[in-house]
Amino acid sequence: MIFEHTYEIILDDVFLHLTGVAEHLDLYLKIEGLNPAGSIKLKTALNMVTDAEQRGILRPDGRLVESSSGSLGVALAMVSAEKGYHFLCVTDPNTSPQCVAVMRALGADVVGVDWLDASGGYLGSRISYIEQLLTEDPDLVWLNQYANPANWFVHDRCTAAAITAELSDIDFLFVGTGTSGTLMGCVSHFRTASPGTRIVAVDAVGSVNFGSPAARRYIPGIGASRRPEIFRPEVVDEVVLVAEADTVRACRWLARRHGLFAGGSTGSVVSAILQRAPDLPAGSRVVGISPDLGDRYVRTIYDDDWVTERFGAACLVPATDDQPRLSPLRS
C-alpha cells in the first residue's frame, strides 16, 4: 500500500480472534492502534479537521485548540503538522508523559491544567481553560470533540462499517465510552446494519457518563467527569462499569498471556467482556473495540511502582494466571 499523506494510513480491517479467554464465546478484538497516531483517534481527528475545513471555519495557517487526555491530542498534532496548522493541546496530570512528548515532537504546543473540576476530574477544568482562551483570541478554532457530530459520524461510516463488513451475525459489541464518539457512531450504524446486535457500553467506575457518582480516576481514555453533549446514554442496550484496578489487571494479563500490549481503554473493554462472559449464551459472537496500544502506558499501567501505589500489589498479574482476577465490585 502506498499513501500520499501520513494521516491516511488508517488500517480499519485488523481483527484479533482472541482464543483461550472465554471458551464458550467467539471473541474478536478490532485492533485500532496500528496507525501512525497509535489509536482510533486518528479517524476522529482527521474527520473533525476535514469538517472544519469544509465548513470554512478552518483556513490555511489556522490555529486549533482542543482538550485531550492524550490520544486525540497526538492524532490532532499529526494531522496539524502535515496540513500546516498550529495546534495547542490542553491536557491534565493524567496525560502520559509519552503523549506529551509525542505531541511536542510533532510541533504542537501543550499546556496542562492541574485543578480539579466540580466532579473531581479535570475535563471541566480543561474546557473552562479553552473557553477563556477563546474569549481572548476569537481567531482560535476549537474543534470541541464533546459536541461535534463529526466525532461520531466517522465511526458510523468507518469503524462500525468495517466491523459489519468483516464479521456477520454479531451478538454483542463492547465499546468504551469517553467522549462517546466511537459509541454513538457504532449505535448509529448497527441499529440499521445489524439491529440484532446488543451494544454494550463500557465506562469507568467514577465516570459520570451514565449517572454514577463521580470519583477520582487515574487512567485516561475511558470515562468522563462531565457528560459530553453528543452522548445519548438511552440508546445503548447495556452498561458495564469497570474499576480501574481491573483495567490494570486486564492490560497486564493480555500482555503476559497473549502478547498483546494493550492500552488502558482496551484493558477496560476486555475486563468488561470478562465480567459479562459467564452470563452470555454459549456460541455468542462478541466483538470488542480495542482503541489503543500500550506504549503510552509504560510508566503507568505497566509500571509496578505506579500500580502498587494506586491500586495495591494485587494488581501485579502473575504470568501464570489463566485470567485476571477481577475486583469484588461488579457493576
mmCIF file of C-alpha atoms in Angstrom:
data_model
loop_
_atom_site.group_PDB
_atom_site.id
_atom_site.type_symbol
_atom_site.label_atom_id
_atom_site.label_comp_id
_atom_site.label_asym_id
_atom_site.label_seq_id
_atom_site.Cartn_x
_atom_site.Cartn_y
_atom_site.Cartn_z
ATOM 1 C CA MET A 1 0.000 0.000 0.000
ATOM 2 C CA ILE A 2 1.261 3.448 -0.940
ATOM 3 C CA PHE A 3 -0.161 6.555 0.731
ATOM 4 C CA GLU A 4 0.323 10.232 -0.062
ATOM 5 C CA HIS A 5 -0.272 11.523 3.463
ATOM 6 C CA THR A 6 0.634 10.154 6.876
ATOM 7 C CA TYR A 7 -2.886 10.674 8.211
ATOM 8 C CA GLU A 8 -4.285 8.393 5.502
ATOM 9 C CA ILE A 9 -2.541 5.322 6.968
ATOM 10 C CA ILE A 10 -5.621 4.007 8.754
ATOM 11 C CA LEU A 11 -5.950 0.226 8.886
ATOM 12 C CA ASP A 12 -9.633 -0.433 9.522
ATOM 13 C CA ASP A 13 -9.736 -4.169 8.850
ATOM 14 C CA VAL A 14 -7.473 -5.692 11.511
ATOM 15 C CA PHE A 15 -9.140 -8.114 13.955
ATOM 16 C CA LEU A 16 -7.647 -10.439 16.565
ATOM 17 C CA HIS A 17 -9.541 -13.682 17.172
ATOM 18 C CA LEU A 18 -8.938 -13.923 20.892
ATOM 19 C CA THR A 19 -8.993 -17.572 21.942
ATOM 20 C CA GLY A 20 -8.452 -19.056 25.367
ATOM 21 C CA VAL A 21 -10.308 -16.225 27.110
ATOM 22 C CA ALA A 22 -13.925 -17.344 27.316
ATOM 23 C CA GLU A 23 -14.081 -20.684 25.540
ATOM 24 C CA HIS A 24 -17.847 -20.629 25.054
ATOM 25 C CA LEU A 25 -17.654 -17.336 23.132
ATOM 26 C CA ASP A 26 -16.441 -16.484 19.620
ATOM 27 C CA LEU A 27 -14.460 -13.386 20.619
ATOM 28 C CA TYR A 28 -12.774 -10.783 18.405
ATOM 29 C CA LEU A 29 -10.938 -7.547 19.127
ATOM 30 C CA LYS A 30 -10.918 -4.827 16.485
ATOM 31 C CA ILE A 31 -7.346 -3.526 16.695
ATOM 32 C CA GLU A 32 -7.248 0.243 16.157
ATOM 33 C CA GLY A 33 -3.730 1.116 17.289
ATOM 34 C CA LEU A 34 -1.843 0.165 14.111
ATOM 35 C CA ASN A 35 -1.667 3.630 12.578
ATOM 36 C CA PRO A 36 0.918 6.425 12.917
ATOM 37 C CA ALA A 37 -1.079 8.114 15.690
ATOM 38 C CA GLY A 38 -1.362 4.857 17.633
ATOM 39 C CA SER A 39 -5.093 4.917 18.341
ATOM 40 C CA ILE A 40 -8.619 5.077 16.979
ATOM 41 C CA LYS A 41 -8.478 8.851 17.481
ATOM 42 C CA LEU A 42 -6.688 9.388 14.168
ATOM 43 C CA LYS A 43 -10.036 8.896 12.423
ATOM 44 C CA THR A 44 -11.709 11.320 14.823
ATOM 45 C CA ALA A 45 -9.019 13.964 14.397
ATOM 46 C CA LEU A 46 -8.926 13.785 10.613
ATOM 47 C CA ASN A 47 -12.704 13.904 10.257
ATOM 48 C CA MET A 48 -13.116 16.864 12.603
ATOM 49 C CA VAL A 49 -10.362 18.824 10.838
ATOM 50 C CA THR A 50 -11.763 17.996 7.397
ATOM 51 C CA ASP A 51 -15.246 19.007 8.538
ATOM 52 C CA ALA A 52 -13.946 22.347 9.851
ATOM 53 C CA GLU A 53 -12.172 22.960 6.544
ATOM 54 C CA GLN A 54 -15.300 22.198 4.548
ATOM 55 C CA ARG A 55 -17.407 24.489 6.731
ATOM 56 C CA GLY A 56 -14.901 27.311 6.206
ATOM 57 C CA ILE A 57 -14.044 27.859 9.870
ATOM 58 C CA LEU A 58 -10.527 26.485 9.464
ATOM 59 C CA ARG A 59 -8.388 28.259 6.906
ATOM 60 C CA PRO A 60 -4.762 27.832 5.768
ATOM 61 C CA ASP A 61 -2.265 28.517 8.557
ATOM 62 C CA GLY A 62 -5.134 28.371 11.050
ATOM 63 C CA ARG A 63 -4.757 27.792 14.772
ATOM 64 C CA LEU A 64 -6.502 24.918 16.532
ATOM 65 C CA VAL A 65 -7.106 24.179 20.187
ATOM 66 C CA GLU A 66 -8.526 21.013 21.748
ATOM 67 C CA SER A 67 -8.843 19.369 25.140
ATOM 68 C CA SER A 68 -7.383 15.868 25.322
ATOM 69 C CA SER A 69 -6.112 13.373 27.858
ATOM 70 C CA GLY A 70 -3.651 12.080 25.251
ATOM 71 C CA SER A 71 -4.645 10.083 22.192
ATOM 72 C CA LEU A 72 -6.726 12.701 20.375
ATOM 73 C CA GLY A 73 -4.043 15.260 21.078
ATOM 74 C CA VAL A 74 -1.421 13.080 19.411
ATOM 75 C CA ALA A 75 -3.697 12.499 16.421
ATOM 76 C CA LEU A 76 -4.501 16.202 16.027
ATOM 77 C CA ALA A 77 -0.816 17.078 16.324
ATOM 78 C CA MET A 78 -0.056 14.673 13.474
ATOM 79 C CA VAL A 79 -2.832 15.962 11.221
ATOM 80 C CA SER A 80 -1.985 19.587 12.006
ATOM 81 C CA ALA A 81 1.698 19.060 11.250
ATOM 82 C CA GLU A 82 1.025 17.757 7.760
ATOM 83 C CA LYS A 83 -1.742 20.222 6.967
ATOM 84 C CA GLY A 84 0.199 23.238 8.255
ATOM 85 C CA TYR A 85 -1.993 24.217 11.212
ATOM 86 C CA HIS A 86 -0.831 25.451 14.596
ATOM 87 C CA PHE A 87 -2.175 23.226 17.362
ATOM 88 C CA LEU A 88 -2.473 23.804 21.101
ATOM 89 C CA CYS A 89 -3.480 20.815 23.246
ATOM 90 C CA VAL A 90 -4.872 21.342 26.749
ATOM 91 C CA THR A 91 -4.054 18.328 28.929
ATOM 92 C CA ASP A 92 -4.062 17.379 32.631
ATOM 93 C CA PRO A 93 -1.930 15.374 35.105
ATOM 94 C CA ASN A 94 -3.392 12.052 33.894
ATOM 95 C CA THR A 95 -1.963 12.583 30.413
ATOM 96 C CA SER A 96 1.002 10.288 29.920
ATOM 97 C CA PRO A 97 4.446 11.883 29.536
ATOM 98 C CA GLN A 98 4.864 9.883 26.324
ATOM 99 C CA CYS A 99 1.798 11.535 24.769
ATOM 100 C CA VAL A 100 3.022 14.984 25.728
ATOM 101 C CA ALA A 101 6.467 14.234 24.278
ATOM 102 C CA VAL A 102 4.989 12.944 21.012
ATOM 103 C CA MET A 103 2.735 15.975 20.622
ATOM 104 C CA ARG A 104 5.650 18.342 21.139
ATOM 105 C CA ALA A 105 7.818 16.340 18.720
ATOM 106 C CA LEU A 106 5.078 16.856 16.117
ATOM 107 C CA GLY A 107 5.210 20.609 16.669
ATOM 108 C CA ALA A 108 2.199 21.079 18.937
ATOM 109 C CA ASP A 109 2.107 23.324 21.971
ATOM 110 C CA VAL A 110 0.936 21.599 25.148
ATOM 111 C CA VAL A 111 -0.428 23.224 28.260
ATOM 112 C CA GLY A 112 -1.618 21.336 31.330
ATOM 113 C CA VAL A 113 -4.311 22.273 33.846
ATOM 114 C CA ASP A 114 -3.894 20.860 37.324
ATOM 115 C CA TRP A 115 -7.028 21.993 39.185
ATOM 116 C CA LEU A 116 -9.942 19.600 39.674
ATOM 117 C CA ASP A 117 -13.419 20.383 38.407
ATOM 118 C CA ALA A 118 -16.612 20.102 40.447
ATOM 119 C CA SER A 119 -16.829 16.362 39.707
ATOM 120 C CA GLY A 120 -13.324 15.657 40.921
ATOM 121 C CA GLY A 121 -11.851 15.284 37.425
ATOM 122 C CA TYR A 122 -10.068 17.548 35.002
ATOM 123 C CA LEU A 123 -12.356 17.634 31.956
ATOM 124 C CA GLY A 124 -14.405 20.604 33.160
ATOM 125 C CA SER A 125 -11.198 22.409 34.049
ATOM 126 C CA ARG A 126 -9.711 21.814 30.597
ATOM 127 C CA ILE A 127 -12.850 23.086 28.890
ATOM 128 C CA SER A 128 -13.045 26.173 31.118
ATOM 129 C CA TYR A 129 -9.463 26.994 30.220
ATOM 130 C CA ILE A 130 -10.234 26.688 26.493
ATOM 131 C CA GLU A 131 -13.299 28.918 26.856
ATOM 132 C CA GLN A 132 -11.074 31.520 28.478
ATOM 133 C CA LEU A 133 -8.595 31.282 25.583
ATOM 134 C CA LEU A 134 -11.409 31.751 23.059
ATOM 135 C CA THR A 135 -12.574 34.969 24.696
ATOM 136 C CA GLU A 136 -9.020 36.291 24.486
ATOM 137 C CA ASP A 137 -8.409 35.107 20.914
ATOM 138 C CA PRO A 138 -11.536 34.811 18.713
ATOM 139 C CA ASP A 139 -9.458 33.526 15.758
ATOM 140 C CA LEU A 140 -8.618 30.351 17.659
ATOM 141 C CA VAL A 141 -10.626 27.355 16.379
ATOM 142 C CA TRP A 142 -11.924 24.863 18.958
ATOM 143 C CA LEU A 143 -12.976 21.597 17.297
ATOM 144 C CA ASN A 144 -14.847 20.616 20.501
ATOM 145 C CA GLN A 145 -14.889 16.833 20.298
ATOM 146 C CA TYR A 146 -17.534 16.712 23.049
ATOM 147 C CA ALA A 147 -20.234 18.449 20.977
ATOM 148 C CA ASN A 148 -19.017 17.908 17.417
ATOM 149 C CA PRO A 149 -21.110 15.499 15.281
ATOM 150 C CA ALA A 150 -18.016 14.890 13.119
ATOM 151 C CA ASN A 151 -16.623 12.992 16.119
ATOM 152 C CA TRP A 152 -19.227 10.231 15.992
ATOM 153 C CA PHE A 153 -20.063 10.290 12.282
ATOM 154 C CA VAL A 154 -16.675 8.919 11.211
ATOM 155 C CA HIS A 155 -17.200 5.875 13.431
ATOM 156 C CA ASP A 156 -20.559 5.201 11.806
ATOM 157 C CA ARG A 157 -19.071 5.480 8.313
ATOM 158 C CA CYS A 158 -15.705 3.804 9.010
ATOM 159 C CA THR A 159 -15.230 1.970 12.326
ATOM 160 C CA ALA A 160 -18.635 0.315 12.639
ATOM 161 C CA ALA A 161 -18.965 -0.263 8.890
ATOM 162 C CA ALA A 162 -15.616 -2.073 8.898
ATOM 163 C CA ILE A 163 -16.884 -4.419 11.614
ATOM 164 C CA THR A 164 -20.057 -5.412 9.801
ATOM 165 C CA ALA A 165 -18.130 -5.771 6.534
ATOM 166 C CA GLU A 166 -15.750 -8.283 8.126
ATOM 167 C CA LEU A 167 -17.995 -10.157 10.573
ATOM 168 C CA SER A 168 -21.636 -11.184 10.340
ATOM 169 C CA ASP A 169 -24.110 -12.302 12.997
ATOM 170 C CA ILE A 170 -22.535 -10.273 15.802
ATOM 171 C CA ASP A 171 -24.405 -10.846 19.045
ATOM 172 C CA PHE A 172 -22.622 -8.367 21.332
ATOM 173 C CA LEU A 173 -20.456 -5.308 20.619
ATOM 174 C CA PHE A 174 -18.460 -3.845 23.535
ATOM 175 C CA VAL A 175 -17.426 -0.197 23.095
ATOM 176 C CA GLY A 176 -15.579 2.080 25.508
ATOM 177 C CA THR A 177 -17.192 5.385 26.493
ATOM 178 C CA GLY A 178 -15.115 8.546 26.806
ATOM 179 C CA THR A 179 -16.339 11.411 24.642
ATOM 180 C CA SER A 180 -18.731 8.729 23.274
ATOM 181 C CA GLY A 181 -17.833 9.398 19.636
ATOM 182 C CA THR A 182 -16.998 5.767 18.878
ATOM 183 C CA LEU A 183 -20.003 4.511 20.828
ATOM 184 C CA MET A 184 -22.518 6.884 19.208
ATOM 185 C CA GLY A 185 -21.160 6.109 15.742
ATOM 186 C CA CYS A 186 -21.442 2.375 16.349
ATOM 187 C CA VAL A 187 -25.002 2.695 17.646
ATOM 188 C CA SER A 188 -25.976 4.724 14.582
ATOM 189 C CA HIS A 189 -24.543 2.140 12.179
ATOM 190 C CA PHE A 190 -25.567 -1.059 13.954
ATOM 191 C CA ARG A 191 -29.179 -0.036 14.510
ATOM 192 C CA THR A 192 -29.591 -0.175 10.717
ATOM 193 C CA ALA A 193 -26.939 -2.638 9.546
ATOM 194 C CA SER A 194 -27.217 -5.196 12.378
ATOM 195 C CA PRO A 195 -30.203 -4.375 14.604
ATOM 196 C CA GLY A 196 -29.962 -7.682 16.459
ATOM 197 C CA THR A 197 -26.542 -6.792 17.898
ATOM 198 C CA ARG A 198 -26.631 -5.700 21.529
ATOM 199 C CA ILE A 199 -24.443 -2.651 22.121
ATOM 200 C CA VAL A 200 -22.643 -2.794 25.471
ATOM 201 C CA ALA A 201 -21.148 0.494 26.642
ATOM 202 C CA VAL A 202 -18.026 0.192 28.796
ATOM 203 C CA ASP A 203 -17.414 3.003 31.262
ATOM 204 C CA ALA A 204 -15.137 3.548 34.242
ATOM 205 C CA VAL A 205 -16.124 3.476 37.876
ATOM 206 C CA GLY A 206 -16.014 7.150 38.866
ATOM 207 C CA SER A 207 -17.249 8.384 35.476
ATOM 208 C CA VAL A 208 -20.472 10.422 35.326
ATOM 209 C CA ASN A 209 -21.435 9.367 31.786
ATOM 210 C CA PHE A 210 -24.251 7.069 32.930
ATOM 211 C CA GLY A 211 -25.197 8.946 36.074
ATOM 212 C CA SER A 212 -22.903 7.182 38.529
ATOM 213 C CA PRO A 213 -21.204 9.186 41.302
ATOM 214 C CA ALA A 214 -18.049 10.983 40.279
ATOM 215 C CA ALA A 215 -14.767 9.760 41.742
ATOM 216 C CA ARG A 216 -11.082 10.342 41.177
ATOM 217 C CA ARG A 217 -9.682 8.408 38.197
ATOM 218 C CA TYR A 218 -6.090 7.958 37.030
ATOM 219 C CA ILE A 219 -6.287 6.236 33.642
ATOM 220 C CA PRO A 220 -7.228 8.342 30.603
ATOM 221 C CA GLY A 221 -9.359 7.187 27.701
ATOM 222 C CA ILE A 222 -12.470 5.704 29.307
ATOM 223 C CA GLY A 223 -14.866 7.772 31.403
ATOM 224 C CA ALA A 224 -15.591 11.453 31.894
ATOM 225 C CA SER A 225 -16.186 13.925 34.728
ATOM 226 C CA ARG A 226 -18.640 15.828 32.509
ATOM 227 C CA ARG A 227 -21.204 14.265 30.158
ATOM 228 C CA PRO A 228 -20.398 15.140 26.507
ATOM 229 C CA GLU A 229 -23.084 16.913 24.501
ATOM 230 C CA ILE A 230 -23.068 14.293 21.725
ATOM 231 C CA PHE A 231 -23.718 11.471 24.206
ATOM 232 C CA ARG A 232 -27.151 9.802 24.381
ATOM 233 C CA PRO A 233 -26.976 7.157 27.134
ATOM 234 C CA GLU A 234 -30.511 5.901 26.499
ATOM 235 C CA VAL A 235 -29.631 4.389 23.097
ATOM 236 C CA VAL A 236 -27.289 1.653 24.384
ATOM 237 C CA ASP A 237 -28.517 -1.778 25.451
ATOM 238 C CA GLU A 238 -26.260 -2.436 28.440
ATOM 239 C CA VAL A 239 -23.633 -0.686 30.542
ATOM 240 C CA VAL A 240 -20.663 -2.263 32.301
ATOM 241 C CA LEU A 241 -18.653 -0.161 34.738
ATOM 242 C CA VAL A 242 -15.026 -1.226 35.122
ATOM 243 C CA ALA A 243 -12.900 -0.446 38.161
ATOM 244 C CA GLU A 244 -9.517 0.946 37.172
ATOM 245 C CA ALA A 245 -7.807 -1.828 39.124
ATOM 246 C CA ASP A 246 -9.477 -4.303 36.762
ATOM 247 C CA THR A 247 -8.352 -2.260 33.756
ATOM 248 C CA VAL A 248 -4.783 -2.638 35.007
ATOM 249 C CA ARG A 249 -5.189 -6.370 35.599
ATOM 250 C CA ALA A 250 -6.648 -6.946 32.142
ATOM 251 C CA CYS A 251 -3.901 -4.967 30.386
ATOM 252 C CA ARG A 252 -1.100 -6.753 32.175
ATOM 253 C CA TRP A 253 -2.753 -10.139 31.663
ATOM 254 C CA LEU A 254 -3.195 -9.530 27.923
ATOM 255 C CA ALA A 255 0.490 -8.672 27.659
ATOM 256 C CA ARG A 256 1.718 -11.681 29.655
ATOM 257 C CA ARG A 257 -0.679 -14.319 28.320
ATOM 258 C CA HIS A 258 -1.472 -13.161 24.779
ATOM 259 C CA GLY A 259 1.426 -10.916 23.787
ATOM 260 C CA LEU A 260 -1.000 -8.044 23.214
ATOM 261 C CA PHE A 261 0.494 -4.817 24.536
ATOM 262 C CA ALA A 262 -2.834 -3.125 25.182
ATOM 263 C CA GLY A 263 -3.669 0.399 26.240
ATOM 264 C CA GLY A 264 -5.959 1.353 29.086
ATOM 265 C CA SER A 265 -9.120 1.649 27.004
ATOM 266 C CA THR A 266 -8.520 -1.803 25.548
ATOM 267 C CA GLY A 267 -7.991 -3.239 29.018
ATOM 268 C CA SER A 268 -11.296 -1.764 30.164
ATOM 269 C CA VAL A 269 -13.165 -3.308 27.222
ATOM 270 C CA VAL A 270 -11.614 -6.732 27.782
ATOM 271 C CA SER A 271 -12.330 -6.545 31.508
ATOM 272 C CA ALA A 272 -15.974 -5.743 30.734
ATOM 273 C CA ILE A 273 -16.195 -8.737 28.402
ATOM 274 C CA LEU A 274 -14.780 -10.980 31.127
ATOM 275 C CA GLN A 275 -17.293 -9.608 33.639
ATOM 276 C CA ARG A 276 -20.214 -10.368 31.340
ATOM 277 C CA ALA A 277 -18.876 -13.596 29.822
ATOM 278 C CA PRO A 278 -20.425 -16.022 32.350
ATOM 279 C CA ASP A 279 -23.892 -14.677 31.520
ATOM 280 C CA LEU A 280 -23.548 -14.630 27.719
ATOM 281 C CA PRO A 281 -25.066 -17.530 25.759
ATOM 282 C CA ALA A 282 -22.680 -20.202 24.503
ATOM 283 C CA GLY A 283 -21.667 -19.636 20.906
ATOM 284 C CA SER A 284 -22.233 -15.885 21.037
ATOM 285 C CA ARG A 285 -20.125 -13.871 18.621
ATOM 286 C CA VAL A 286 -18.630 -10.997 20.608
ATOM 287 C CA VAL A 287 -16.630 -8.043 19.269
ATOM 288 C CA GLY A 288 -14.737 -5.571 21.414
ATOM 289 C CA ILE A 289 -13.179 -2.408 20.041
ATOM 290 C CA SER A 290 -9.520 -2.099 21.056
ATOM 291 C CA PRO A 291 -8.830 1.638 20.670
ATOM 292 C CA ASP A 292 -5.181 1.799 21.653
ATOM 293 C CA LEU A 293 -1.914 0.002 22.333
ATOM 294 C CA GLY A 294 0.236 0.088 25.434
ATOM 295 C CA ASP A 295 3.272 2.147 24.516
ATOM 296 C CA ARG A 296 1.904 5.291 26.206
ATOM 297 C CA TYR A 297 1.162 3.406 29.413
ATOM 298 C CA VAL A 298 4.620 2.022 30.168
ATOM 299 C CA ARG A 299 5.101 4.479 33.038
ATOM 300 C CA THR A 300 1.632 3.899 34.459
ATOM 301 C CA ILE A 301 -0.295 0.656 33.878
ATOM 302 C CA TYR A 302 2.876 -1.342 33.181
ATOM 303 C CA ASP A 303 4.966 0.260 35.933
ATOM 304 C CA ASP A 304 4.905 -1.849 39.114
ATOM 305 C CA ASP A 305 5.543 1.092 41.442
ATOM 306 C CA TRP A 306 2.819 3.264 39.879
ATOM 307 C CA VAL A 307 0.289 0.420 40.026
ATOM 308 C CA THR A 308 1.144 -0.607 43.594
ATOM 309 C CA GLU A 309 0.918 2.967 44.878
ATOM 310 C CA ARG A 310 -2.579 3.499 43.441
ATOM 311 C CA PHE A 311 -4.214 0.061 43.385
ATOM 312 C CA GLY A 312 -2.110 -2.262 45.536
ATOM 313 C CA ALA A 313 0.212 -5.146 44.752
ATOM 314 C CA ALA A 314 -2.714 -7.467 43.956
ATOM 315 C CA CYS A 315 -2.911 -5.824 40.521
ATOM 316 C CA LEU A 316 0.529 -7.152 39.572
ATOM 317 C CA VAL A 317 -0.780 -10.067 37.493
ATOM 318 C CA PRO A 318 1.442 -13.191 37.543
ATOM 319 C CA ALA A 319 2.353 -14.577 34.132
ATOM 320 C CA THR A 320 0.760 -17.911 35.074
ATOM 321 C CA ASP A 321 -2.766 -16.529 35.509
ATOM 322 C CA ASP A 322 -5.284 -18.037 33.096
ATOM 323 C CA GLN A 323 -7.500 -14.979 33.589
ATOM 324 C CA PRO A 324 -7.051 -11.727 35.523
ATOM 325 C CA ARG A 325 -8.679 -11.740 38.935
ATOM 326 C CA LEU A 326 -11.498 -9.189 38.902
ATOM 327 C CA SER A 327 -12.326 -6.937 41.830
ATOM 328 C CA PRO A 328 -15.223 -7.943 44.111
ATOM 329 C CA LEU A 329 -17.035 -4.859 42.778
ATOM 330 C CA ARG A 330 -19.127 -5.764 39.731
ATOM 331 C CA SER A 331 -21.156 -3.059 38.043
#
